[in-house]
Coordinates of C-alpha atoms and ligand atoms in Angstrom, one line a residue:
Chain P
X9 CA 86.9 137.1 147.0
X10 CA 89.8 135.1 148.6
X11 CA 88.2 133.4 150.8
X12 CA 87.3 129.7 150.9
X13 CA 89.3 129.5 148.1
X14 CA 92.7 127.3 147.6
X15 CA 96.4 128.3 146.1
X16 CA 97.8 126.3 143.8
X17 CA 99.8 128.3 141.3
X18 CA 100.2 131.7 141.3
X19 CA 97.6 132.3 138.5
X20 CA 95.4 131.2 140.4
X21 CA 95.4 134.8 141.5
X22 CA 94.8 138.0 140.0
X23 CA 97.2 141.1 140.0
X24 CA 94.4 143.1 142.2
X25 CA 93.7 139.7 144.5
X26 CA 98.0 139.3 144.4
X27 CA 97.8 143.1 145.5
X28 CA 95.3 142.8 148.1
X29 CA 97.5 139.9 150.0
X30 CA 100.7 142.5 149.6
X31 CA 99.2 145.1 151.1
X32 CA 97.7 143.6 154.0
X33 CA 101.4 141.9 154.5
X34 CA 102.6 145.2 154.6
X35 CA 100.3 146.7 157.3
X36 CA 101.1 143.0 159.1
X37 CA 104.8 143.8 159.0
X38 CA 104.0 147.4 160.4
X39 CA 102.4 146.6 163.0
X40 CA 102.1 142.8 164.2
X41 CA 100.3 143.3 167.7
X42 CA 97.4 143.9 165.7
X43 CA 97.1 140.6 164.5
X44 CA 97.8 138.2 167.2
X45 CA 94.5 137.2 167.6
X46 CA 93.4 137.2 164.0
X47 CA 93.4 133.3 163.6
X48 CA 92.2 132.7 167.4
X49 CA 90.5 129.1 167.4
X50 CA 91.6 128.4 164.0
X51 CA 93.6 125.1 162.7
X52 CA 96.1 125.3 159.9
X53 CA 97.2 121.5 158.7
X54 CA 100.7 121.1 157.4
X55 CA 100.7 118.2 155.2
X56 CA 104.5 117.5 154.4
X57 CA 104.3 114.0 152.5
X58 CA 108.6 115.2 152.0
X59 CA 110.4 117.4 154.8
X60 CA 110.8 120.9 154.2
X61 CA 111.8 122.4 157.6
X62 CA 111.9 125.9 156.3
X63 CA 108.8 126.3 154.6
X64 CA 107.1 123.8 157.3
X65 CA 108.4 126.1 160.1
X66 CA 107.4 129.2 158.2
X67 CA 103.9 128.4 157.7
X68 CA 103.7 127.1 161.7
X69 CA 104.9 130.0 162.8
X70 CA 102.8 132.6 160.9
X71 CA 99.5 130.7 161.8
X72 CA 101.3 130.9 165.7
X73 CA 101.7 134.7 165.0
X74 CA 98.2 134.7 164.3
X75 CA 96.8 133.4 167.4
X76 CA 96.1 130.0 165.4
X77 CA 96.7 126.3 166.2
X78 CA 98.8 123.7 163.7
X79 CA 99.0 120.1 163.2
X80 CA 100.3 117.8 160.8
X81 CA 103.1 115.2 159.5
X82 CA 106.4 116.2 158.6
X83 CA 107.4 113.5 156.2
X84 CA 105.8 110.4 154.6
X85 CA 106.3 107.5 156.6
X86 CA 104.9 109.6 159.8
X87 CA 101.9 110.1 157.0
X88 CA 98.6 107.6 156.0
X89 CA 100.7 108.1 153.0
X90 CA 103.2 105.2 154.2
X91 CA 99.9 103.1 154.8
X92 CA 99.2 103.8 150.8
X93 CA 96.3 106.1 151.5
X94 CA 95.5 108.8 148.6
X95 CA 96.3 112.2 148.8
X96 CA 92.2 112.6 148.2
X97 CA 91.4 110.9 151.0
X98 CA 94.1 112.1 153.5
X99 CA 92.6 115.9 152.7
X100 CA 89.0 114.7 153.0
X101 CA 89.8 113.3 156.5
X102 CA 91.8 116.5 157.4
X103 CA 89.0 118.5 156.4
X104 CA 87.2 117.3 159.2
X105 CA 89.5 118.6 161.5
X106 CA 91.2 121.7 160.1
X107 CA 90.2 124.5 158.9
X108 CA 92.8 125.2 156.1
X109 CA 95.7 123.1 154.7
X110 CA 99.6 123.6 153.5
X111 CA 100.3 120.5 151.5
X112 CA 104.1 119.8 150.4
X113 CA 104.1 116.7 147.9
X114 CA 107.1 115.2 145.6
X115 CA 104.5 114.4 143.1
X116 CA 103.6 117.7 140.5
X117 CA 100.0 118.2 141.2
X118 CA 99.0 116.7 144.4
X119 CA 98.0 119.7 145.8
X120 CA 96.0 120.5 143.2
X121 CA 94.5 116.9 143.2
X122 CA 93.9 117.7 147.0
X123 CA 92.2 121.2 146.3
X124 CA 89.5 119.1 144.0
X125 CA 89.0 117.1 146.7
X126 CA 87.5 119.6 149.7
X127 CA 85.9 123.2 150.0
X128 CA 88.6 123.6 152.9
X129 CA 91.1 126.2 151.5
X130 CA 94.1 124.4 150.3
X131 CA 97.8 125.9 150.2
X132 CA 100.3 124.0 147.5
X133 CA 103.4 124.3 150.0
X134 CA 105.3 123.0 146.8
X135 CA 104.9 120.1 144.5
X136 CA 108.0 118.2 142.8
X137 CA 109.4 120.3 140.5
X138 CA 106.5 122.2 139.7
X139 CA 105.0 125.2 141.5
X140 CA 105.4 126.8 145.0
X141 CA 103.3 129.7 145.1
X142 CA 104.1 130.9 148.7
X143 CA 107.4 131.3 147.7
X144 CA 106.8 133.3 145.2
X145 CA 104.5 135.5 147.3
X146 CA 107.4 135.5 149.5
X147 CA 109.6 137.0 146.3
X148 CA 106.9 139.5 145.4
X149 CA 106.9 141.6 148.8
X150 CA 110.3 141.1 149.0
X151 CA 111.0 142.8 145.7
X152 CA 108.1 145.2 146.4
X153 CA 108.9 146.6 149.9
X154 CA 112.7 147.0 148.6
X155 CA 112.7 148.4 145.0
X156 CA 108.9 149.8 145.7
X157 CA 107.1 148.7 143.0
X158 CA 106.9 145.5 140.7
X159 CA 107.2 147.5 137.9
X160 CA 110.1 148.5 135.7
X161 CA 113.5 146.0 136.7
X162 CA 115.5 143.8 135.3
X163 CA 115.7 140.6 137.1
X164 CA 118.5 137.8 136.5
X165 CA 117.6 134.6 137.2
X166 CA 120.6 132.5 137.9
X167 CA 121.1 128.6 138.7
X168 CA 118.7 125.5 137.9
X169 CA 115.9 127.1 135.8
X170 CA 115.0 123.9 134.8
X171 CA 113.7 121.9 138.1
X172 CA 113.9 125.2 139.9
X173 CA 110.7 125.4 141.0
X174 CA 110.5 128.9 142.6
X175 CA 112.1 130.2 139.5
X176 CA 108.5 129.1 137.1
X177 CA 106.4 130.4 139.8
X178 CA 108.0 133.6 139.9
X179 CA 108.9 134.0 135.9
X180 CA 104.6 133.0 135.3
X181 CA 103.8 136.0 138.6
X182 CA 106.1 139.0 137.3
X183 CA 104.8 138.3 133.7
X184 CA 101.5 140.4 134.0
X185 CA 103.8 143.4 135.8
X186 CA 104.8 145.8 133.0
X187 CA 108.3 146.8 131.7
X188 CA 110.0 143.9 133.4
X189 CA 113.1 142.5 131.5
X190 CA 114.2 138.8 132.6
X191 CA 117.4 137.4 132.4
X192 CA 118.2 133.6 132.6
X193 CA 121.4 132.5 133.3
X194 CA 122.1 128.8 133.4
X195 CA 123.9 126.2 131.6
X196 CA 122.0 124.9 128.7
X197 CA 121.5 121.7 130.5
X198 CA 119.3 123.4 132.9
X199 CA 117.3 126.1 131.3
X200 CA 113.8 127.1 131.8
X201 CA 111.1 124.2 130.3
X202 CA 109.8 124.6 127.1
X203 CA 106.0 125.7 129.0
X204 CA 107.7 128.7 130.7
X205 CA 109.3 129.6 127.5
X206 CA 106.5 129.2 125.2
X207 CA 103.6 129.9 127.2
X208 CA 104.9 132.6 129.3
X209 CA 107.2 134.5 127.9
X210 CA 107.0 134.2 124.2
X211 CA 103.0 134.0 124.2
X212 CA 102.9 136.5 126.8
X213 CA 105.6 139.2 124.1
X214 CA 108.1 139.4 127.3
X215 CA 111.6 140.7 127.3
X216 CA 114.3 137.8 127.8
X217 CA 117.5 136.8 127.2
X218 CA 119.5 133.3 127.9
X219 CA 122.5 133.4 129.1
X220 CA 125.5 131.3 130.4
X221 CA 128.0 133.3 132.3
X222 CA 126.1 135.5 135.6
X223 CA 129.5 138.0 135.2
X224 CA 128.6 139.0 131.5
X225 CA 125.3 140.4 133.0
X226 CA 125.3 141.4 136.3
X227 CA 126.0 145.0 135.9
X228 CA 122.9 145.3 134.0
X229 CA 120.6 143.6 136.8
X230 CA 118.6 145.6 139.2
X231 CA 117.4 141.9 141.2
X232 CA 119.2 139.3 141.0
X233 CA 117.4 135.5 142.2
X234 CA 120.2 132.5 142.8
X235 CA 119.0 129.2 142.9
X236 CA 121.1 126.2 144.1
X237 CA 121.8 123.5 142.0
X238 CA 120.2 120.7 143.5
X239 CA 122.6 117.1 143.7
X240 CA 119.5 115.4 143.6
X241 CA 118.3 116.6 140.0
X242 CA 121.4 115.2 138.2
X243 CA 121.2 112.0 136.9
X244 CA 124.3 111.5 137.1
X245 CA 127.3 112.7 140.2
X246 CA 129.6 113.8 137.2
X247 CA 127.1 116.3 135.4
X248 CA 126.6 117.5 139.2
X249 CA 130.2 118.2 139.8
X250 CA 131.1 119.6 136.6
X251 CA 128.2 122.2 136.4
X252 CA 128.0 123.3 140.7
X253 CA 130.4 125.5 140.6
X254 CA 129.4 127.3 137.5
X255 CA 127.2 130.0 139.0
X256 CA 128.1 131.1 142.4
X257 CA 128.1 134.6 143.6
X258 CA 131.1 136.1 145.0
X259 CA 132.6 139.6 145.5
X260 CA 134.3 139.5 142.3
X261 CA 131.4 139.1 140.3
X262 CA 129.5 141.8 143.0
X263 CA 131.5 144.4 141.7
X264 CA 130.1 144.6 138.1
X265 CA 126.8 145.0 140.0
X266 CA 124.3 148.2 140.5
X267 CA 124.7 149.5 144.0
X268 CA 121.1 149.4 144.8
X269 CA 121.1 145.5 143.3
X270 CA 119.0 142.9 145.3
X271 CA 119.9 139.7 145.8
X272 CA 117.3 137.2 146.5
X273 CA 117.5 133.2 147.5
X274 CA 114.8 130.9 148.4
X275 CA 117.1 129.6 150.6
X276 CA 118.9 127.0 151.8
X277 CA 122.0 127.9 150.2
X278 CA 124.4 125.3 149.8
X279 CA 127.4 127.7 147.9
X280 CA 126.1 129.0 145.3
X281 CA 126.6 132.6 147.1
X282 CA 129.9 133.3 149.1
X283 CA 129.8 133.4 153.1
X284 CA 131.2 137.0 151.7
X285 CA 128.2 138.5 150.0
X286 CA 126.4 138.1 153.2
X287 CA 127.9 141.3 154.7
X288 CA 126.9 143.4 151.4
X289 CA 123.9 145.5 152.0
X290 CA 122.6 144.2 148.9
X291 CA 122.1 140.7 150.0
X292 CA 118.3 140.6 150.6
X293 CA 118.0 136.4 151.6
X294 CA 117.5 136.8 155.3
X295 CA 115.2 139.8 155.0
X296 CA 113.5 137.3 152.3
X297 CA 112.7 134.8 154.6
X298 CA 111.3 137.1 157.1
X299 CA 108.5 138.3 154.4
X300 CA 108.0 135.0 154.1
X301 CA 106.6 134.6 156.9
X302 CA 104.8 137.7 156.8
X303 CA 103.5 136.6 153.3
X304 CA 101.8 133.6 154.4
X305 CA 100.4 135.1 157.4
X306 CA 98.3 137.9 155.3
X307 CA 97.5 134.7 153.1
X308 CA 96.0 132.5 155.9
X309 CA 94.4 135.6 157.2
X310 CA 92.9 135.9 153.4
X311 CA 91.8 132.3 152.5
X312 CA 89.8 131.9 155.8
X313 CA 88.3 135.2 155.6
X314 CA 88.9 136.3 159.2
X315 CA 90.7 139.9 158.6
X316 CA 89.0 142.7 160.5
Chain O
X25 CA 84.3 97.1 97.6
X26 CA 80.7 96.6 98.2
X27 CA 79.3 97.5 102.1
X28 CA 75.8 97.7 102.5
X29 CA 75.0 100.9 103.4
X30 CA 73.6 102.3 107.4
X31 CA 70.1 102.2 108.5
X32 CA 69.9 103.6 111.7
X33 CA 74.0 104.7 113.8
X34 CA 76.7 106.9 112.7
X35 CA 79.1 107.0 109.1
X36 CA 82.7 108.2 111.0
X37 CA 84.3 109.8 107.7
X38 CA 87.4 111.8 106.6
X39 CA 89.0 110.0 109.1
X40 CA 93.4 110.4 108.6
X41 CA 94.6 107.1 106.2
X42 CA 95.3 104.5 108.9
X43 CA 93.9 106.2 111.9
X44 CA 90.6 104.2 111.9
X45 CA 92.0 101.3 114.0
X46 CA 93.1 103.7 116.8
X47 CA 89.7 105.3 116.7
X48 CA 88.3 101.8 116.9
X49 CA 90.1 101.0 119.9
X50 CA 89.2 104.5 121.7
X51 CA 85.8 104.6 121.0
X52 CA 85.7 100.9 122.4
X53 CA 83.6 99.3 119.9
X54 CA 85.1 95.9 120.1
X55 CA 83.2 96.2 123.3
X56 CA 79.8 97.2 121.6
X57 CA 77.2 94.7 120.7
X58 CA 76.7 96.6 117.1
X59 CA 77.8 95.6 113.9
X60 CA 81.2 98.0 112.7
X61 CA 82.6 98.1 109.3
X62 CA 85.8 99.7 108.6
X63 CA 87.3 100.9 105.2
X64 CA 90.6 101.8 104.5
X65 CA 92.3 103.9 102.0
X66 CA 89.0 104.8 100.5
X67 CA 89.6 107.5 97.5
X68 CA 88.6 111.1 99.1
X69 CA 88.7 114.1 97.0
X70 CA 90.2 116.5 100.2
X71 CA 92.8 114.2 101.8
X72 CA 93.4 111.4 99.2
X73 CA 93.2 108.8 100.8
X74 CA 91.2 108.3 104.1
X75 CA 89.2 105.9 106.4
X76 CA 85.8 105.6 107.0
X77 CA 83.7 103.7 110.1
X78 CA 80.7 102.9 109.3
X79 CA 78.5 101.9 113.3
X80 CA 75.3 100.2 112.9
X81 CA 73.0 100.7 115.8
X82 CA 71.2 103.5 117.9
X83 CA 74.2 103.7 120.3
X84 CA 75.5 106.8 122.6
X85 CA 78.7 107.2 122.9
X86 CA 81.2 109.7 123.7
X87 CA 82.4 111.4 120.1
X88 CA 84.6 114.8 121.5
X89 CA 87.5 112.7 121.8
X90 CA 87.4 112.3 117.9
X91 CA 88.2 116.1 117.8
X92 CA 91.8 115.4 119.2
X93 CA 92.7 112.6 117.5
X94 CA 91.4 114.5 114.5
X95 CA 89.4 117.5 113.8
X96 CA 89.2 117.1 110.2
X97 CA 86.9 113.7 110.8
X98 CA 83.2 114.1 110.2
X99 CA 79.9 112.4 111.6
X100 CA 77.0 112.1 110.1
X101 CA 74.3 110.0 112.1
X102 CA 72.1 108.5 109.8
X103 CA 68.5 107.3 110.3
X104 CA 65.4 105.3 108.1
X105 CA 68.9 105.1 105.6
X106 CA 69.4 109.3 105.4
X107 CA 71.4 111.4 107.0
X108 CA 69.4 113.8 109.5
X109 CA 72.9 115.3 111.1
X110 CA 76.2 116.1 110.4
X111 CA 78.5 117.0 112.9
X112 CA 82.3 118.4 112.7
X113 CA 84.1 117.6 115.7
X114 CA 86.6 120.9 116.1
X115 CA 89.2 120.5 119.5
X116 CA 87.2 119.6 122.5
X117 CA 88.0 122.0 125.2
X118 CA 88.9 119.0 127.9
X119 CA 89.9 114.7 127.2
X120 CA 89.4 112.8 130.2
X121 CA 90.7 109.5 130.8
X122 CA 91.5 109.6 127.0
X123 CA 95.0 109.8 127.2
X124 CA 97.5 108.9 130.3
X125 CA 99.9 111.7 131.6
X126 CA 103.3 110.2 130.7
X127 CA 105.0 112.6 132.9
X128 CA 107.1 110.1 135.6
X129 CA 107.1 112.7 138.1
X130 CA 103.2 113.6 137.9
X131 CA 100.7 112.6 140.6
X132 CA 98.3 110.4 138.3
X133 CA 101.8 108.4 137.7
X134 CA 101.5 106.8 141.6
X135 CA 97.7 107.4 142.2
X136 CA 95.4 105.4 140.0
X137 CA 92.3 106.8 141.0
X138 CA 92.7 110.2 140.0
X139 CA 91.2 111.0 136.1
X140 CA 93.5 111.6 133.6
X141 CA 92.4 114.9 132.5
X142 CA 94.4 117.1 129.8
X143 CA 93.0 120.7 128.7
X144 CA 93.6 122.5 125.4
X145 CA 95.6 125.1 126.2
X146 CA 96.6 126.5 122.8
X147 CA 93.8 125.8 120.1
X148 CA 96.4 127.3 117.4
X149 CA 98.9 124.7 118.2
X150 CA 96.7 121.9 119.1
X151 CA 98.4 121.5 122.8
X152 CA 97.0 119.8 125.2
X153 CA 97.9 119.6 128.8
X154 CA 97.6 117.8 131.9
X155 CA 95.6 119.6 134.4
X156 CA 98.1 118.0 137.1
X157 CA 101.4 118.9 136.4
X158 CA 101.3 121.2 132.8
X159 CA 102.8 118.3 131.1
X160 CA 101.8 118.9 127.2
X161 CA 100.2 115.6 125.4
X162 CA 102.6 114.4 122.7
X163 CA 100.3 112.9 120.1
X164 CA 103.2 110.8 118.3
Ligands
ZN428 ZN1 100.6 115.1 134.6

């Protein structure tokens, strides 16, 4: 049962729950009209204690899609936040006006402390550097409406794997999928944490590599995920400077690739894949960001328990 | 050495050369009204050398925590001068407000009220990790 329950990580759901939310996204993207009322009277929160336009906007407009109403704060100081009250309390109050909640924190696990904190259905919207579920959602039905199945690919993962937060979410969701290989390509400054490494992959028997250069192992990919490499994760401008440039996606390297490759962003990009790619049918970020959409909207639909 | 020996509270033994002061401090009984003896570097046939704490009253007290700073450590409560029950502490499954997430970037590091709660995640390994942010405990 999905309903009344919160998101958090993506273990918090099953493969059958995972599939259920697919599959009603699909029938969503097939035919929308159906659904336009599906929310009617309904309020989603969106509690951004950072700004995230893009995944603010995309959870506003699927509850919109659905017939529902939004409120919320799009940044700390418009928040009780700037007045120093708790994340706890913030959700407890918003509780009493909503009827489920997308929470974006900088802090890892505020959405989780905010779950603990009501029975009102709680999305993690992202949470520092740690999970963003949604997005991963978003990733799944984008890889399974265009390769079919989440079975049987090699995916690269290219970029920041260490901060990248939509890059653990997905690595800890495809690893209970069967026959997927992974492929991490970043520099060693910015490889995936020890947990994903240890706890995911190695407990969990997966097939990975670690790589440095993206052009030794593109032709071998059947998805490929670029991340950007964010300024603000460096310590330091020089690191940033000498490491951006490293993995960006251009024609050149495209070439090498498998004609039915995917390529997937979370989006924004900054450079990290040339203006270029964007006219190759196997640039998939646009298409991404419209299951994203969709995604969320057979999610809401899910955790309040209103689908037909 | 010459310690008289426990009517009626608990004999903490096998505890790690050295660790007893820590386990003093965590089980708070500087804040106890009860008489406490520690010994140090006692001669132990299995580890050598170890510690022992020695509680003299009928106290309650939280004793899972024990289990992660060291499962080897055995209680025995002892009553009327006997011991009526031994008790080997193993990994508890969950330590809250044991231990602090030291993770900068984790929630618990800007809100004070939320417990500090860390789960064992791999009994094997003896990690522990915060519920929060899957930061793993680093005992040293
Ligand atoms: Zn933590």
């Amino acid at each position: 049962m999905l309903k009344g329950r919160s998101l958090i990580e993506p273990m918090d759901l099953s493969v059958e729950e995972l599939k259920e939310i697919l599959d009603l996204a699909d029938k969503i993207v097939d035919n929308p009209l159906e659904y336009v009322d599906a929310c009617k009277g309904k309020i989603l929160a969106t509690l951004f204690y950072e700004p995230s336009t893009r995944t603010r906007l995309s959870f506003e407009a699927a509850m919109l899609r659905l017939g529902g109403a939004i409120m919320g704060f799009s940044s700390a100081n418009s928040s009780s936040a700037a007045k120093g009250e708790s994340v706890a309390d913030t959700i407890r109050t918003i509780a009493c006006y909503a009827d489920i909640a997308a929470i974006r924190h900088p802090k890892e696990g505020a959405a989780k402390v905010a779950a603990m904190s009501t029975d009102m259905p709680v999305i993690n919207a992202g949470d520092g550097g740690h999970q963003h579920p949604t997005q991963t959602l978003t990733d799944l039905l984008t890889i399974r409406s265009l390769k079919g199945s989440l079975d049987n690919f090699t995916i690269g993962l290219c970029g920041d794997l260490k901060f990248g937060r939509t890059v653990h979410s997905l690595i800890k969701a495809l690893s209970r999928y069967s026959n997927i290989k992974f492929v991490l390509i970043s520099p060693d400054e910015l490889k995936v944490p020890e947990y994903i490494r240890e706890d995911i992959l190695i407990k969990n028997g997966l097939e990975f590599e670690e790589v440095e250069r993206l052009e030794n192992v593109i032709s071998q990919l059947d998805v490929l995920y670029m991340t950007r490499v964010q300024r603000e994760r460096f310590f330091n401008e020089a690191d940033y400077i000498r490491l951006k440039d490293s993995y960006i996606l251009d024609m050149e390297k495209l070439e090498m690739a498998k004609k039915d490759l995917i390529i997937l962003h979370p989006l924004p990009r900054v450079n990290e894949i040339s203006i270029e790619v964007d006219k190759d049918p196997r640039a998939s970020y646009f298409k991404q960001a419209k299951y994203g959409m969709f995604v969320r909207m057979a999610l809401i639909i899910k955790l309040l328990g209103v689908e037909k | 050495m010459n310690i008289d020996s426990v009517q009626k509270g608990l004999v903490i033994d096998h505890i790690k050369a050295g660790k007893s002061m820590e386990i003093y401090k965590y089980l708070s009984l500087d804040k106890m009204d009860c008489s406490v003896a520690i010994i140090q570097n006692a001669k132990s046939r299995k580890l050598g050398k170890k510690d022992i704490i020695k509680v003299e009253n009928n106290i309650t007290m939280d004793l899972t925590v024990l289990g992660f700073i060291d499962p080897n450590i055995t209680i025995n409560v002892i009553d009327n001068g006997v011991i009526i029950k031994k008790i080997n502490c193993g990994l508890p499954s969950e330590i809250i407000n044991v231990v602090k997430c030291k993770n900068p970037r984790c929630i618990t590091s800007i809100e004070q009220e939320i417990q500090h709660i860390f789960k064992l995640t791999d009994k094997e390994n003896k990690i522990y990790r915060c519920i929060y942010c899957d930061t793993c405990y680093d005992n040293n």
